Coordinates of C-alpha atoms and ligand atoms in Angstrom, one line a residue:
M1 CA 195.9 119.7 73.0
D2 CA 195.7 120.2 69.3
L3 CA 192.7 118.9 67.4
T4 CA 193.4 117.4 64.0
A5 CA 191.4 115.7 61.4
A6 CA 193.1 112.4 62.3
N7 CA 193.0 112.9 66.1
H8 CA 190.2 115.0 67.6
R9 CA 188.9 113.0 70.5
I10 CA 188.4 114.8 73.8
P11 CA 188.3 113.0 77.2
L12 CA 185.1 112.0 79.0
S13 CA 185.0 111.9 82.8
D14 CA 184.6 108.1 82.8
G15 CA 187.9 107.4 81.1
N16 CA 186.4 107.1 77.6
S17 CA 186.7 109.8 74.9
I18 CA 184.5 111.4 72.2
P19 CA 185.4 112.8 68.8
I20 CA 184.7 116.5 68.8
I21 CA 182.8 116.4 65.5
G22 CA 180.1 113.9 64.7
L23 CA 177.6 113.5 61.9
G24 CA 174.0 114.3 62.9
T25 CA 171.5 111.9 61.2
Y26 CA 168.1 113.3 62.0
S27 CA 166.2 114.0 58.8
E28 CA 162.4 114.2 58.5
P29 CA 161.5 110.7 57.3
K30 CA 158.8 111.9 54.9
L31 CA 161.2 114.2 53.1
T32 CA 164.2 111.8 53.0
S33 CA 164.8 109.2 50.4
K34 CA 165.6 105.6 51.5
G35 CA 169.3 105.0 51.5
S36 CA 170.4 108.6 51.8
C37 CA 171.3 108.2 55.5
K38 CA 173.4 105.2 54.8
T39 CA 175.2 106.8 51.9
S40 CA 175.9 109.9 54.0
V41 CA 177.3 107.9 57.0
K42 CA 179.5 105.9 54.7
M43 CA 180.8 109.1 53.0
A44 CA 181.3 110.8 56.4
I45 CA 183.5 107.9 57.5
D46 CA 185.5 108.1 54.3
V47 CA 186.0 111.8 54.9
G48 CA 187.3 111.2 58.4
Y49 CA 184.3 111.5 60.7
R50 CA 184.5 108.9 63.5
H51 CA 181.4 110.0 65.5
I52 CA 177.8 109.4 64.4
D53 CA 174.8 110.8 66.4
G54 CA 171.6 108.9 65.9
A55 CA 168.5 107.5 67.6
Y56 CA 166.0 104.7 67.2
I57 CA 163.3 107.3 67.0
Y58 CA 164.9 108.8 63.8
R59 CA 163.8 105.7 61.9
N60 CA 167.0 105.3 60.1
E61 CA 169.2 103.6 62.7
D62 CA 169.2 100.5 60.5
E63 CA 170.9 102.5 57.7
V64 CA 173.4 103.9 60.2
G65 CA 174.3 100.4 61.4
E66 CA 174.6 99.1 57.9
A67 CA 176.9 101.9 56.9
I68 CA 179.2 101.4 59.9
R69 CA 179.3 97.7 59.5
E70 CA 180.1 98.0 55.8
K71 CA 183.0 100.3 56.5
I72 CA 184.3 97.9 59.2
A73 CA 184.0 95.0 56.7
E74 CA 185.9 97.0 54.1
G75 CA 188.7 97.5 56.6
R76 CA 188.3 101.3 56.5
V77 CA 187.7 101.4 60.3
K78 CA 187.5 99.2 63.3
R79 CA 184.5 99.1 65.6
E80 CA 186.6 100.9 68.3
D81 CA 187.4 103.7 66.0
I82 CA 183.7 104.6 65.7
F83 CA 181.8 106.5 68.3
Y84 CA 178.0 106.0 68.1
C85 CA 175.6 107.9 70.3
G86 CA 172.1 106.5 70.7
K87 CA 169.1 107.9 72.6
L88 CA 166.5 106.7 75.0
W89 CA 163.3 108.3 73.9
A90 CA 160.8 109.9 76.3
T91 CA 158.3 107.0 76.4
H92 CA 160.8 104.4 77.6
F93 CA 161.9 105.8 81.0
E94 CA 160.3 103.1 83.2
P95 CA 163.3 101.1 84.4
E96 CA 161.9 97.8 82.9
R97 CA 161.7 99.4 79.5
V98 CA 165.2 100.8 79.3
R99 CA 167.2 97.7 78.5
P100 CA 164.7 96.3 76.0
Y101 CA 164.7 99.6 74.1
L102 CA 168.4 99.8 74.1
E103 CA 168.5 96.3 72.8
K104 CA 166.2 97.3 70.0
T105 CA 168.7 100.0 69.0
L106 CA 171.6 97.4 69.1
K107 CA 169.5 94.9 67.1
T108 CA 168.7 97.6 64.5
L109 CA 172.3 98.7 64.2
Q110 CA 173.5 95.1 64.5
L111 CA 176.2 96.2 66.8
D112 CA 177.2 94.8 70.2
Y113 CA 177.3 98.1 72.1
V114 CA 176.8 101.8 71.7
D115 CA 179.5 104.3 72.8
L116 CA 177.2 106.8 74.4
Y117 CA 173.6 106.5 75.3
I118 CA 171.7 109.6 76.4
I119 CA 168.4 110.3 78.2
E120 CA 166.1 113.2 78.6
M121 CA 164.8 112.8 82.1
P122 CA 166.4 111.6 85.4
M123 CA 164.1 108.6 86.2
A124 CA 165.7 105.9 84.1
L125 CA 169.2 106.2 85.6
K126 CA 169.5 103.0 87.6
A127 CA 168.4 100.8 84.8
L128 CA 170.9 102.5 82.5
E129 CA 173.7 102.0 84.9
A130 CA 173.0 98.3 84.7
C131 CA 173.2 98.5 80.9
K132 CA 176.7 100.0 81.2
D133 CA 177.6 97.3 83.7
A134 CA 176.4 94.7 81.1
G135 CA 178.7 96.2 78.5
L136 CA 175.9 97.3 76.2
V137 CA 176.9 101.0 76.6
K138 CA 180.4 102.5 77.1
S139 CA 179.3 105.9 78.4
L140 CA 176.1 107.4 79.8
G141 CA 174.9 110.9 79.1
V142 CA 171.8 113.2 78.9
S143 CA 170.2 115.6 76.6
N144 CA 168.3 118.9 77.1
F145 CA 169.0 118.9 80.8
N146 CA 169.1 122.2 82.6
R147 CA 171.3 123.0 85.5
R148 CA 168.7 122.0 88.1
Q149 CA 168.1 118.6 86.4
L150 CA 171.9 118.0 86.1
E151 CA 172.2 118.8 89.8
L152 CA 169.4 116.4 90.6
I153 CA 171.3 113.6 88.9
L154 CA 174.7 114.6 90.3
N155 CA 173.3 114.7 93.8
K156 CA 171.3 111.5 93.5
P157 CA 172.2 109.2 96.5
G158 CA 173.9 106.1 95.3
L159 CA 174.7 107.5 91.8
K160 CA 177.1 105.0 90.2
Y161 CA 177.9 106.8 86.9
K162 CA 177.9 110.6 86.4
P163 CA 176.6 111.6 83.0
V164 CA 179.6 112.3 80.8
S165 CA 177.8 114.6 78.4
N166 CA 174.8 116.9 77.9
Q167 CA 173.5 117.3 74.4
V168 CA 171.9 120.7 73.9
E169 CA 171.2 123.3 71.2
C170 CA 174.4 125.4 70.9
H171 CA 175.7 127.8 68.2
P172 CA 176.7 131.5 67.9
Y173 CA 173.2 132.7 68.4
F174 CA 172.7 130.5 71.5
T175 CA 176.1 130.1 73.1
Q176 CA 175.1 128.4 76.4
R177 CA 177.9 130.2 78.3
K178 CA 176.4 129.6 81.8
L179 CA 175.5 126.0 81.1
L180 CA 178.9 125.4 79.6
E181 CA 180.6 126.8 82.6
F182 CA 178.5 124.6 85.0
C183 CA 179.1 121.5 82.9
Q184 CA 182.9 122.1 82.7
Q185 CA 183.0 122.4 86.5
H186 CA 181.4 119.0 86.6
D187 CA 183.4 117.3 83.9
I188 CA 180.4 117.1 81.6
V189 CA 181.1 117.6 77.9
I190 CA 178.6 119.7 76.0
V191 CA 177.5 118.2 72.7
A192 CA 176.0 120.9 70.4
Y193 CA 173.0 119.9 68.4
S194 CA 172.0 122.2 65.5
P195 CA 175.4 123.9 65.6
L196 CA 174.6 125.5 62.3
G197 CA 171.3 126.9 63.5
T198 CA 169.0 124.0 62.5
S199 CA 167.2 123.0 59.3
R200 CA 164.7 125.8 59.9
N201 CA 161.7 123.5 59.6
P202 CA 158.9 125.8 60.8
L203 CA 157.1 122.9 62.3
W204 CA 159.5 122.7 65.2
V205 CA 162.0 125.5 64.8
N206 CA 161.6 129.1 65.9
V207 CA 162.3 130.8 62.5
S208 CA 161.7 134.4 63.7
F209 CA 165.5 135.0 63.6
P210 CA 167.5 135.4 60.4
P211 CA 169.4 132.3 59.4
L212 CA 172.6 131.9 61.4
L213 CA 174.6 131.1 58.3
K214 CA 173.7 134.5 56.7
D215 CA 175.3 136.2 59.7
E216 CA 177.6 139.0 58.6
L217 CA 180.4 138.4 61.1
L218 CA 180.5 134.7 60.4
N219 CA 180.7 135.3 56.7
S220 CA 183.4 138.0 57.0
L221 CA 185.5 135.7 59.2
G222 CA 184.9 133.0 56.7
E223 CA 186.2 135.2 53.9
K224 CA 189.3 136.0 56.0
Y225 CA 190.1 132.3 56.4
N226 CA 188.8 131.1 53.1
K227 CA 186.1 129.2 54.9
T228 CA 182.3 129.2 55.0
A229 CA 180.1 130.7 57.7
A230 CA 179.3 127.1 58.7
Q231 CA 182.9 126.2 59.2
V232 CA 183.4 129.3 61.3
A233 CA 180.4 128.4 63.4
L234 CA 181.7 124.9 64.0
R235 CA 185.2 126.0 64.7
F236 CA 183.9 128.5 67.3
N237 CA 182.3 125.6 69.2
I238 CA 185.2 123.1 69.0
Q239 CA 187.6 125.8 70.2
R240 CA 185.4 126.0 73.3
R241 CA 185.8 122.2 73.6
I242 CA 182.2 121.7 72.6
V243 CA 181.4 118.7 70.5
V244 CA 179.5 119.5 67.3
I245 CA 177.1 117.2 65.4
P246 CA 176.0 119.0 62.3
K247 CA 173.5 116.9 60.3
S248 CA 174.1 116.8 56.5
F249 CA 173.1 114.3 53.9
N250 CA 174.8 116.4 51.2
P251 CA 178.2 115.1 50.1
K252 CA 179.7 118.6 49.6
R253 CA 178.5 119.8 53.0
I254 CA 179.5 116.6 54.8
K255 CA 183.1 117.3 53.6
E256 CA 182.9 121.0 54.3
N257 CA 181.8 120.5 57.9
F258 CA 184.7 118.3 58.6
Q259 CA 187.3 120.8 57.3
I260 CA 187.6 122.7 60.5
F261 CA 190.9 121.5 61.8
D262 CA 193.2 123.6 59.5
F263 CA 192.5 127.1 60.8
S264 CA 191.9 128.7 64.1
L265 CA 190.0 131.8 65.4
T266 CA 191.9 134.3 67.5
E267 CA 190.8 135.1 71.0
E268 CA 189.4 138.4 69.8
E269 CA 187.3 136.7 67.1
M270 CA 186.1 134.1 69.6
K271 CA 184.9 137.0 71.8
S272 CA 183.2 138.8 68.9
I273 CA 181.3 135.6 67.9
E274 CA 180.3 135.0 71.5
A275 CA 178.8 138.5 71.4
L276 CA 176.4 137.4 68.7
N277 CA 174.5 135.4 71.3
K278 CA 170.8 136.3 71.3
N279 CA 170.0 133.9 74.1
V280 CA 167.0 132.6 72.3
R281 CA 166.4 129.0 71.5
L282 CA 165.6 128.0 68.0
V283 CA 164.5 124.5 69.2
D284 CA 162.2 125.5 72.1
L285 CA 160.2 122.2 72.2
L286 CA 157.2 124.3 73.3
L287 CA 155.0 121.4 72.6
W288 CA 156.1 120.0 76.0
S289 CA 156.2 123.4 77.8
D290 CA 153.5 122.4 80.3
H291 CA 155.3 119.2 81.3
P292 CA 156.6 119.5 84.9
E293 CA 160.1 118.6 83.7
Y294 CA 160.1 120.9 80.7
P295 CA 163.7 122.0 80.9
F296 CA 163.6 125.4 79.3
H297 CA 161.7 127.5 81.8
D298 CA 164.9 128.0 83.9
E299 CA 167.5 130.5 82.9
Y300 CA 169.9 127.7 82.0
Ligands
A2P401 P1 171.7 119.1 54.3 O1 171.5 117.7 54.9 O2 171.0 119.3 53.1 O3 173.2 119.5 54.2 P2 170.8 120.0 62.2 O4 170.4 121.3 62.8 O5 169.9 118.9 62.5 O6 172.3 119.7 62.4 O7 170.7 120.3 60.6 C1 171.6 121.1 59.9 C2 170.9 121.6 58.6 O8 171.8 122.4 57.9 C3 170.4 120.6 57.7 O9 169.2 121.0 57.1 C4 171.6 120.5 56.6 O10 171.0 120.1 55.4 C5 172.1 121.9 56.6 N1 173.5 122.0 56.5 C6 174.5 121.1 56.9 N2 175.7 121.5 56.7 C7 175.6 122.7 56.1 C8 176.5 123.7 55.5 N3 177.8 123.5 55.6 N4 176.0 124.8 55.0 C9 174.7 125.0 54.9 N5 173.8 124.2 55.3 C10 174.2 123.0 55.9

């Protein structure tokens, strides 16, 4: 299957599909000017992105919704062309809070449904299955789950819908080889957050490693293909059938990150990028490391 700018959806196990690149929209609210999220989402749709990754907790879901609705009203896209992923935040796992929280997202977006809705812990599953049955969500997925936690869900008696995706940190310095293999065996698509190695905000990012985009190999491969290190890093993941959701609110970089369908890395090059893996998380969420379900104590 060839991925192109016009056609780059990959299948999900429930019969739906997901565009292999999406625009990430998390931006520290205090450092972000009002409207920049909306402008970026609109621009991304113009450039050809069809997948937007957001969350109620990001405090800009209203702008994402406005941008999508304006692009639909302009006739640029139809609702079904757009894939929106929303997220159930950690304080809303009690079954009775799940649907109201999802409805908050839908009301903020002013959309009838989201394409994918993802959770961080297993407890809320039953209530989420009901949201899918009610048509409020097309697909259900998870985020930051380790293998044990995925198995817990997959082996849950009476499970109605398997998670279709697991959104985790993934880039050439943290390649997630074992988790990828496990997920592929179970038809779970990996969605890579921070595929460019994060914003390097020292408040929540481990910045003890040099920036990924300064990496020598990524830059020299970039030179070979007349691409940037960022484009090489994104291409590496999509060739592994990993969905990437680089955040950018910068017009030049929004475009740049989408221009990854007109070159390909050789098998050798893929191997040499894989070898850059340092197996260390940049987003370690250590704040929650004493929680019993903190996902990152396990090997993967
Ligand atoms: P900006 O919005 O100014 O482009 P995340 O890890 O959440 O995906 O964030 C990615 C970070 O990398 C953001 O800070 C974003 O900033 C920056 N970024 C996005 N695309 C590129 C690129 N092509 N080259 C360099 N930096 C980028």
